[in-house]
Structures are given as C-alpha cells and as structure tokens.
PDB file of C-alpha atoms in Angstrom:
ATOM      1  CA  ALA A 170       0.000   0.000   0.000  1.00 76.00           C
ATOM      2  CA  GLN A 171       1.081   3.556  -0.600  1.00 81.00           C
ATOM      3  CA  SER A 172       0.485   6.773   1.304  1.00 88.00           C
ATOM      4  CA  VAL A 173       1.608  10.384   1.271  1.00 93.00           C
ATOM      5  CA  THR A 174       1.976  12.801   4.163  1.00 94.00           C
ATOM      6  CA  GLN A 175       2.439  16.509   3.631  1.00 95.00           C
ATOM      7  CA  LEU A 176       3.628  18.208   6.793  1.00 92.00           C
ATOM      8  CA  GLY A 177       1.985  21.559   7.290  1.00 91.00           C
ATOM      9  CA  SER A 178      -1.324  22.376   5.668  1.00 92.00           C
ATOM     10  CA  HIS A 179      -0.373  26.059   5.559  1.00 96.00           C
ATOM     11  CA  VAL A 180       3.060  27.557   4.999  1.00 97.00           C
ATOM     12  CA  SER A 181       3.792  31.264   4.936  1.00 97.00           C
ATOM     13  CA  VAL A 182       7.046  32.800   3.691  1.00 97.00           C
ATOM     14  CA  SER A 183       8.270  36.249   2.823  1.00 97.00           C
ATOM     15  CA  GLU A 184       8.967  37.198  -0.748  1.00 97.00           C
ATOM     16  CA  GLY A 185      12.560  36.258  -1.529  1.00 97.00           C
ATOM     17  CA  ALA A 186      12.773  33.661   1.226  1.00 97.00           C
ATOM     18  CA  LEU A 187      13.382  29.953   0.839  1.00 97.00           C
ATOM     19  CA  VAL A 188      10.347  27.795   0.176  1.00 98.00           C
ATOM     20  CA  LEU A 189      10.335  24.315   1.708  1.00 98.00           C
ATOM     21  CA  LEU A 190       7.279  22.111   1.422  1.00 98.00           C
ATOM     22  CA  ARG A 191       7.580  18.695   2.994  1.00 97.00           C
ATOM     23  CA  CYS A 192       6.379  15.386   1.611  1.00 97.00           C
ATOM     24  CA  ASN A 193       6.936  11.922   3.019  1.00 96.00           C
ATOM     25  CA  TYR A 194       5.658   8.780   1.388  1.00 94.00           C
ATOM     26  CA  SER A 195       5.360   5.100   2.025  1.00 91.00           C
ATOM     27  CA  SER A 196       5.491   2.533  -0.741  1.00 85.00           C
ATOM     28  CA  SER A 197       6.130  -1.180  -0.916  1.00 80.00           C
ATOM     29  CA  VAL A 198       7.517  -0.847  -4.444  1.00 81.00           C
ATOM     30  CA  PRO A 199       9.810   1.711  -6.059  1.00 82.00           C
ATOM     31  CA  PRO A 200       7.664   4.793  -6.439  1.00 87.00           C
ATOM     32  CA  TYR A 201       7.114   7.492  -8.960  1.00 90.00           C
ATOM     33  CA  LEU A 202       6.711  10.803  -7.151  1.00 93.00           C
ATOM     34  CA  PHE A 203       5.079  14.021  -8.288  1.00 95.00           C
ATOM     35  CA  TRP A 204       4.481  17.566  -7.165  1.00 97.00           C
ATOM     36  CA  TYR A 205       1.512  19.436  -8.567  1.00 97.00           C
ATOM     37  CA  VAL A 206       0.467  23.054  -8.118  1.00 97.00           C
ATOM     38  CA  GLN A 207      -3.061  24.417  -8.148  1.00 95.00           C
ATOM     39  CA  TYR A 208      -3.735  28.101  -8.603  1.00 93.00           C
ATOM     40  CA  PRO A 209      -7.126  29.477  -7.546  1.00 88.00           C
ATOM     41  CA  ASN A 210     -10.003  28.287  -9.706  1.00 85.00           C
ATOM     42  CA  GLN A 211      -7.746  26.190 -11.891  1.00 88.00           C
ATOM     43  CA  GLY A 212      -6.872  22.545 -12.363  1.00 90.00           C
ATOM     44  CA  LEU A 213      -3.729  20.894 -11.096  1.00 94.00           C
ATOM     45  CA  GLN A 214      -0.527  21.420 -13.048  1.00 94.00           C
ATOM     46  CA  LEU A 215       2.556  19.234 -12.869  1.00 94.00           C
ATOM     47  CA  LEU A 216       5.536  20.989 -11.261  1.00 96.00           C
ATOM     48  CA  LEU A 217       8.032  18.138 -11.407  1.00 96.00           C
ATOM     49  CA  LYS A 218       8.366  14.384 -11.145  1.00 94.00           C
ATOM     50  CA  TYR A 219      10.796  11.698 -10.063  1.00 93.00           C
ATOM     51  CA  THR A 220      10.767   8.352 -11.822  1.00 89.00           C
ATOM     52  CA  THR A 221      14.273   6.896 -11.982  1.00 86.00           C
ATOM     53  CA  GLY A 222      17.810   8.178 -12.278  1.00 87.00           C
ATOM     54  CA  ALA A 223      18.944  11.481 -10.816  1.00 89.00           C
ATOM     55  CA  THR A 224      17.420  12.026  -7.405  1.00 91.00           C
ATOM     56  CA  LEU A 225      17.439  15.819  -7.648  1.00 96.00           C
ATOM     57  CA  VAL A 226      14.796  16.866 -10.123  1.00 96.00           C
ATOM     58  CA  LYS A 227      14.118  20.321 -11.409  1.00 96.00           C
ATOM     59  CA  GLY A 228      10.713  21.565 -12.417  1.00 95.00           C
ATOM     60  CA  ILE A 229       8.999  24.633 -13.684  1.00 94.00           C
ATOM     61  CA  ASN A 230       9.096  28.074 -12.063  1.00 93.00           C
ATOM     62  CA  GLY A 231      12.419  27.415 -10.309  1.00 96.00           C
ATOM     63  CA  PHE A 232      11.190  24.590  -8.099  1.00 97.00           C
ATOM     64  CA  GLU A 233      13.153  21.440  -7.405  1.00 97.00           C
ATOM     65  CA  ALA A 234      12.773  18.350  -5.255  1.00 97.00           C
ATOM     66  CA  GLU A 235      15.089  15.637  -4.034  1.00 96.00           C
ATOM     67  CA  PHE A 236      14.135  11.987  -3.730  1.00 95.00           C
ATOM     68  CA  LYS A 237      15.667  10.555  -0.568  1.00 95.00           C
ATOM     69  CA  LYS A 238      14.923   6.859  -0.355  1.00 92.00           C
ATOM     70  CA  SER A 239      16.476   6.447   3.089  1.00 93.00           C
ATOM     71  CA  GLU A 240      14.203   9.159   4.464  1.00 94.00           C
ATOM     72  CA  THR A 241      11.200   8.285   2.253  1.00 94.00           C
ATOM     73  CA  SER A 242      10.965  11.962   1.457  1.00 96.00           C
ATOM     74  CA  PHE A 243      10.422  14.130  -1.595  1.00 97.00           C
ATOM     75  CA  HIS A 244      10.520  17.690  -0.289  1.00 98.00           C
ATOM     76  CA  LEU A 245       9.890  20.613  -2.632  1.00 98.00           C
ATOM     77  CA  THR A 246      12.121  23.673  -2.500  1.00 98.00           C
ATOM     78  CA  LYS A 247      12.632  26.992  -4.208  1.00 98.00           C
ATOM     79  CA  PRO A 248      15.495  29.298  -3.229  1.00 97.00           C
ATOM     80  CA  SER A 249      13.560  32.544  -3.492  1.00 97.00           C
ATOM     81  CA  ALA A 250       9.800  32.851  -3.212  1.00 97.00           C
ATOM     82  CA  HIS A 251       7.847  35.046  -5.562  1.00 96.00           C
ATOM     83  CA  MET A 252       4.377  36.440  -5.002  1.00 96.00           C
ATOM     84  CA  SER A 253       3.139  34.381  -7.932  1.00 96.00           C
ATOM     85  CA  ASP A 254       4.086  31.171  -6.077  1.00 97.00           C
ATOM     86  CA  ALA A 255       1.103  31.554  -3.763  1.00 97.00           C
ATOM     87  CA  ALA A 256      -0.980  28.460  -4.478  1.00 97.00           C
ATOM     88  CA  GLU A 257      -1.901  24.993  -3.226  1.00 96.00           C
ATOM     89  CA  TYR A 258       0.763  22.312  -3.639  1.00 97.00           C
ATOM     90  CA  PHE A 259       0.095  18.588  -3.757  1.00 96.00           C
ATOM     91  CA  CYS A 260       2.508  15.687  -3.467  1.00 96.00           C
ATOM     92  CA  ALA A 261       1.516  12.358  -5.032  1.00 93.00           C
ATOM     93  CA  VAL A 262       2.925   8.841  -5.431  1.00 91.00           C
ATOM     94  CA  THR A 263       2.177   5.961  -7.771  1.00 85.00           C
ATOM     95  CA  PRO A 264       3.784   2.551  -8.257  1.00 75.00           C
ATOM     96  CA  GLY A 265       6.722   2.730 -10.630  1.00 67.00           C
ATOM     97  CA  ALA A 266       5.713  -0.381 -12.537  1.00 66.00           C
ATOM     98  CA  GLY A 267       2.658  -2.220 -13.712  1.00 66.00           C
ATOM     99  CA  ASN A 268      -0.620  -0.856 -14.979  1.00 64.00           C
ATOM    100  CA  ASN A 269      -1.772   0.751 -11.765  1.00 69.00           C
ATOM    101  CA  ARG A 270      -1.654   4.455 -12.516  1.00 71.00           C
ATOM    102  CA  LYS A 271      -3.738   5.457  -9.513  1.00 80.00           C
ATOM    103  CA  LEU A 272      -2.107   8.425  -7.821  1.00 86.00           C
ATOM    104  CA  ILE A 273      -2.133   8.574  -4.039  1.00 88.00           C
ATOM    105  CA  TRP A 274      -2.353  12.195  -2.955  1.00 91.00           C
ATOM    106  CA  GLY A 275      -1.295  14.203   0.025  1.00 92.00           C
ATOM    107  CA  LEU A 276      -3.798  16.613   1.528  1.00 91.00           C
ATOM    108  CA  GLY A 277      -2.026  19.608   0.085  1.00 94.00           C
ATOM    109  CA  THR A 278      -0.088  22.566   1.455  1.00 96.00           C
ATOM    110  CA  SER A 279      -1.299  26.087   0.956  1.00 96.00           C
ATOM    111  CA  LEU A 280       1.608  28.448   0.365  1.00 97.00           C
ATOM    112  CA  ALA A 281       1.221  32.120   1.179  1.00 97.00           C
ATOM    113  CA  VAL A 282       3.892  34.608   0.117  1.00 97.00           C
ATOM    114  CA  ASN A 283       4.049  37.860   2.043  1.00 96.00           C
ATOM    115  CA  PRO A 284       5.445  41.070   0.551  1.00 94.00           C
TER     116      PRO A 284
ATOM    117  CA  ASP B 162      -2.746  19.475 -27.992  1.00 64.00           C
ATOM    118  CA  ALA B 163      -5.721  21.178 -26.385  1.00 80.00           C
ATOM    119  CA  GLY B 164      -5.289  19.365 -23.104  1.00 93.00           C
ATOM    120  CA  VAL B 165      -8.035  17.679 -21.124  1.00 96.00           C
ATOM    121  CA  ILE B 166     -11.338  19.345 -21.900  1.00 97.00           C
ATOM    122  CA  GLN B 167     -14.191  19.374 -19.421  1.00 97.00           C
ATOM    123  CA  SER B 168     -17.677  20.699 -19.828  1.00 97.00           C
ATOM    124  CA  PRO B 169     -19.484  22.536 -18.509  1.00 97.00           C
ATOM    125  CA  ARG B 170     -17.134  24.736 -16.467  1.00 96.00           C
ATOM    126  CA  HIS B 171     -19.930  25.704 -14.110  1.00 97.00           C
ATOM    127  CA  GLU B 172     -23.199  23.976 -13.348  1.00 97.00           C
ATOM    128  CA  VAL B 173     -25.943  25.089 -11.006  1.00 97.00           C
ATOM    129  CA  THR B 174     -28.808  22.693 -10.559  1.00 97.00           C
ATOM    130  CA  GLU B 175     -31.653  22.020  -8.199  1.00 97.00           C
ATOM    131  CA  MET B 176     -31.641  19.141  -5.769  1.00 97.00           C
ATOM    132  CA  GLY B 177     -33.065  16.011  -7.342  1.00 97.00           C
ATOM    133  CA  GLN B 178     -32.052  16.868 -10.879  1.00 97.00           C
ATOM    134  CA  GLU B 179     -29.728  14.764 -12.997  1.00 97.00           C
ATOM    135  CA  VAL B 180     -26.295  16.208 -13.686  1.00 98.00           C
ATOM    136  CA  THR B 181     -23.903  15.010 -16.390  1.00 98.00           C
ATOM    137  CA  LEU B 182     -20.283  16.097 -16.488  1.00 98.00           C
ATOM    138  CA  ARG B 183     -18.215  15.512 -19.599  1.00 98.00           C
ATOM    139  CA  CYS B 184     -14.553  14.942 -20.275  1.00 98.00           C
ATOM    140  CA  LYS B 185     -12.412  14.627 -23.367  1.00 98.00           C
ATOM    141  CA  PRO B 186      -8.958  13.241 -22.503  1.00 97.00           C
ATOM    142  CA  ILE B 187      -5.756  14.052 -24.306  1.00 95.00           C
ATOM    143  CA  SER B 188      -5.462  12.091 -27.535  1.00 94.00           C
ATOM    144  CA  GLY B 189      -3.318   8.999 -27.061  1.00 91.00           C
ATOM    145  CA  HIS B 190      -3.859   8.814 -23.313  1.00 93.00           C
ATOM    146  CA  ASN B 191      -5.369   5.532 -22.169  1.00 91.00           C
ATOM    147  CA  SER B 192      -5.967   6.178 -18.467  1.00 92.00           C
ATOM    148  CA  LEU B 193      -8.714   8.512 -17.310  1.00 95.00           C
ATOM    149  CA  PHE B 194      -9.497   9.669 -13.793  1.00 95.00           C
ATOM    150  CA  TRP B 195     -12.441  11.454 -12.193  1.00 97.00           C
ATOM    151  CA  TYR B 196     -11.717  13.426  -9.033  1.00 96.00           C
ATOM    152  CA  ARG B 197     -13.828  15.481  -6.652  1.00 96.00           C
ATOM    153  CA  GLN B 198     -12.381  18.361  -4.654  1.00 93.00           C
ATOM    154  CA  THR B 199     -13.974  20.019  -1.638  1.00 91.00           C
ATOM    155  CA  MET B 200     -12.647  22.130   1.199  1.00 85.00           C
ATOM    156  CA  MET B 201     -13.659  19.513   3.741  1.00 85.00           C
ATOM    157  CA  ARG B 202     -12.379  16.356   2.050  1.00 85.00           C
ATOM    158  CA  GLY B 203      -9.679  17.627  -0.279  1.00 85.00           C
ATOM    159  CA  LEU B 204      -8.981  15.785  -3.531  1.00 89.00           C
ATOM    160  CA  GLU B 205     -10.763  12.428  -3.820  1.00 90.00           C
ATOM    161  CA  LEU B 206     -10.389   9.894  -6.613  1.00 92.00           C
ATOM    162  CA  LEU B 207     -13.842   8.731  -7.634  1.00 96.00           C
ATOM    163  CA  ILE B 208     -13.062   6.280 -10.429  1.00 95.00           C
ATOM    164  CA  TYR B 209     -10.448   5.539 -13.019  1.00 92.00           C
ATOM    165  CA  PHE B 210     -10.380   3.757 -16.361  1.00 94.00           C
ATOM    166  CA  ASN B 211      -7.626   1.987 -18.269  1.00 92.00           C
ATOM    167  CA  ASN B 212      -8.327   1.510 -21.982  1.00 93.00           C
ATOM    168  CA  ASN B 213     -11.975   2.514 -21.415  1.00 95.00           C
ATOM    169  CA  VAL B 214     -12.485  -0.165 -18.746  1.00 95.00           C
ATOM    170  CA  PRO B 215     -13.276   0.879 -15.153  1.00 94.00           C
ATOM    171  CA  ILE B 216     -10.466  -0.359 -12.935  1.00 91.00           C
ATOM    172  CA  ASP B 217     -11.260   1.089  -9.546  1.00 90.00           C
ATOM    173  CA  ASP B 218     -14.565   2.694  -8.600  1.00 93.00           C
ATOM    174  CA  SER B 219     -14.123   2.362  -4.862  1.00 91.00           C
ATOM    175  CA  GLY B 220     -14.198   6.130  -4.495  1.00 91.00           C
ATOM    176  CA  MET B 221     -17.663   6.552  -5.978  1.00 94.00           C
ATOM    177  CA  PRO B 222     -19.689   7.789  -3.003  1.00 88.00           C
ATOM    178  CA  GLU B 223     -22.926   5.932  -3.664  1.00 86.00           C
ATOM    179  CA  ASP B 224     -25.209   4.542  -6.318  1.00 91.00           C
ATOM    180  CA  ARG B 225     -26.303   8.000  -7.323  1.00 95.00           C
ATOM    181  CA  PHE B 226     -22.956   8.383  -9.057  1.00 97.00           C
ATOM    182  CA  SER B 227     -22.095   6.584 -12.269  1.00 97.00           C
ATOM    183  CA  ALA B 228     -19.331   6.978 -14.838  1.00 98.00           C
ATOM    184  CA  LYS B 229     -18.917   5.726 -18.365  1.00 97.00           C
ATOM    185  CA  MET B 230     -16.232   5.759 -20.982  1.00 97.00           C
ATOM    186  CA  PRO B 231     -17.792   4.607 -24.257  1.00 96.00           C
ATOM    187  CA  ASN B 232     -14.650   5.299 -26.253  1.00 95.00           C
ATOM    188  CA  ALA B 233     -11.095   6.517 -25.861  1.00 95.00           C
ATOM    189  CA  SER B 234     -12.008  10.151 -26.401  1.00 95.00           C
ATOM    190  CA  PHE B 235     -14.994  10.675 -24.134  1.00 96.00           C
ATOM    191  CA  SER B 236     -16.166  10.036 -20.602  1.00 98.00           C
ATOM    192  CA  THR B 237     -19.123  11.117 -18.499  1.00 98.00           C
ATOM    193  CA  LEU B 238     -19.811  11.335 -14.793  1.00 98.00           C
ATOM    194  CA  LYS B 239     -23.480  11.345 -13.918  1.00 98.00           C
ATOM    195  CA  ILE B 240     -25.178  12.166 -10.646  1.00 97.00           C
ATOM    196  CA  GLN B 241     -28.819  11.194 -10.363  1.00 97.00           C
ATOM    197  CA  PRO B 242     -30.478  12.492  -8.270  1.00 96.00           C
ATOM    198  CA  SER B 243     -28.194  15.300  -7.189  1.00 97.00           C
ATOM    199  CA  GLU B 244     -28.007  16.529  -3.598  1.00 96.00           C
ATOM    200  CA  PRO B 245     -26.560  19.700  -2.053  1.00 97.00           C
ATOM    201  CA  ARG B 246     -23.681  17.715  -0.550  1.00 95.00           C
ATOM    202  CA  ASP B 247     -22.535  16.863  -4.083  1.00 96.00           C
ATOM    203  CA  SER B 248     -21.511  20.487  -4.547  1.00 97.00           C
ATOM    204  CA  ALA B 249     -17.806  20.441  -5.362  1.00 97.00           C
ATOM    205  CA  VAL B 250     -15.305  20.902  -8.146  1.00 96.00           C
ATOM    206  CA  TYR B 251     -15.039  17.799 -10.297  1.00 97.00           C
ATOM    207  CA  PHE B 252     -11.805  17.210 -12.204  1.00 97.00           C
ATOM    208  CA  CYS B 253     -11.038  14.871 -15.020  1.00 97.00           C
ATOM    209  CA  ALA B 254      -7.435  13.842 -15.692  1.00 95.00           C
ATOM    210  CA  SER B 255      -5.751  11.608 -18.226  1.00 94.00           C
ATOM    211  CA  SER B 256      -2.393   9.914 -18.571  1.00 91.00           C
ATOM    212  CA  ARG B 257      -0.562   7.252 -20.514  1.00 86.00           C
ATOM    213  CA  LEU B 258      -0.286   3.731 -19.171  1.00 78.00           C
ATOM    214  CA  GLN B 259       3.239   3.398 -20.468  1.00 74.00           C
ATOM    215  CA  GLY B 260       6.142   5.625 -19.598  1.00 67.00           C
ATOM    216  CA  THR B 261       6.315   8.089 -16.763  1.00 64.00           C
ATOM    217  CA  THR B 262       2.568   8.569 -16.746  1.00 72.00           C
ATOM    218  CA  GLU B 263       2.025  11.932 -15.159  1.00 85.00           C
ATOM    219  CA  ALA B 264      -1.623  12.945 -15.091  1.00 90.00           C
ATOM    220  CA  PHE B 265      -2.853  15.992 -16.948  1.00 93.00           C
ATOM    221  CA  PHE B 266      -5.849  17.730 -15.446  1.00 94.00           C
ATOM    222  CA  GLY B 267      -8.744  19.578 -16.968  1.00 95.00           C
ATOM    223  CA  GLN B 268      -9.926  22.932 -15.663  1.00 94.00           C
ATOM    224  CA  GLY B 269     -12.685  21.306 -13.660  1.00 95.00           C
ATOM    225  CA  THR B 270     -16.452  21.640 -13.405  1.00 97.00           C
ATOM    226  CA  ARG B 271     -17.739  23.612 -10.451  1.00 97.00           C
ATOM    227  CA  LEU B 272     -21.047  22.022  -9.456  1.00 98.00           C
ATOM    228  CA  THR B 273     -23.497  23.750  -7.178  1.00 98.00           C
ATOM    229  CA  VAL B 274     -26.624  21.900  -6.111  1.00 98.00           C
ATOM    230  CA  VAL B 275     -29.225  24.132  -4.476  1.00 97.00           C
TER     231      VAL B 275
END
C-alpha cells in the first residue's frame, strides 16, 4: 500500500525567502513521485516528477525536489519565493511499474507569500 | 494538444435533478481519472479507467454516481439524483499507461446543487 503525508497544511514565507514544502511517502515498491500546483479556480498542473535516475529533479518556475529513499521523502524547494508562487501544492505517489496508474495524494499545502 | 477538456465549467442545478459532467482526454492517453475536490475532504479519486475499462470505482460515493467511458475520447460522470452535498469541483485527468505517466488535469467543473 502507498500513502503520502504533507507536513503543514499552511506555509507562509516572505517574498525572496526559501520555500520548503515537505512530503513523506510510504510505498512497498519503487515509487514514482510528483508535485503538482493548483492556482485558484484552476486545475492541477505538474511541477516536477521523479521516476528513476537522478534524485534531484528540477521543475517549472524554479522549483526542485530531491528523492531521498532512506528518508522516504520528496521535499519541494525553491530558493527565493515570488508572489506568484502563492498556491496549493500537492505531493503524489504511484507505483513505478505495472498498470496501476492510480495516484495517491497528500492533503495539500497552501503556500502564502508575504510582501 | 488542447489538453483535457471538461464541460461545462460551471453547473448550477436544483436538488433532485440529474447532472452530467463531460470529459475529453488528451489524444493517445489511455488512463482517465475522475476526481472530486472540496474544502472539507480535499482531492478524492472517484473512479479511473484503463483503456476505457473501469479499474477502480471504490471512491464513488454511492449509487447516485455513475461513470462511463464509451470510447477513448470521451467520458461522463453522472449524478442522479443530485443533492446539495454533491456540490464540489469535479476534475477529469488523463495519462498514458506506459512511460512516466504523469496525469494531466482539466480545468474542472464547479457544481453547485441548491
């Protein structure tokens, strides 16, 4: 079975500060991991993904995440927050093999960016 | 590609009425997902299809909800009869079965049942 835990339902940072959104997962098989962003009144958009290979993955809008198997973590970071980063962020996991493409979702983290 | 297309974008209906939500997945994608999002319960997977076949409908709340995928380019989610507690944003997403399989989401249908 798989599960995802996002620590902190609300995170607030100042513009220009580091963004760190935490995601821990559990999976009995090698996972594929994803971060999605949702802006108000819009659908979810893929930020970045980890499948295999390099454990540090870079995504859109300056975000990156590092897959740490030993810590079962996939935390999302951005060195310098921008006002436009204010949104809801979701971490998700799916089995890395087979035909099960069901994503298991975290509950989301709402990011506020203060001027 | 136009992305995942959902219609309508907004729907307001009276309790007891039938509601049909529509989704056109991205061409070439063979997995399709229906999600519901509310403030109270977050993002919930209702049902998903592989190659037009329902694989997991354990998230469908009750018999009032039904979903079909008659072909690779179209799916519907029907609620009959609708109730106020069905008010939510309903998302459709599609992905490929092969490869890295990230899901692409539509813009959603905001349903309000009064």
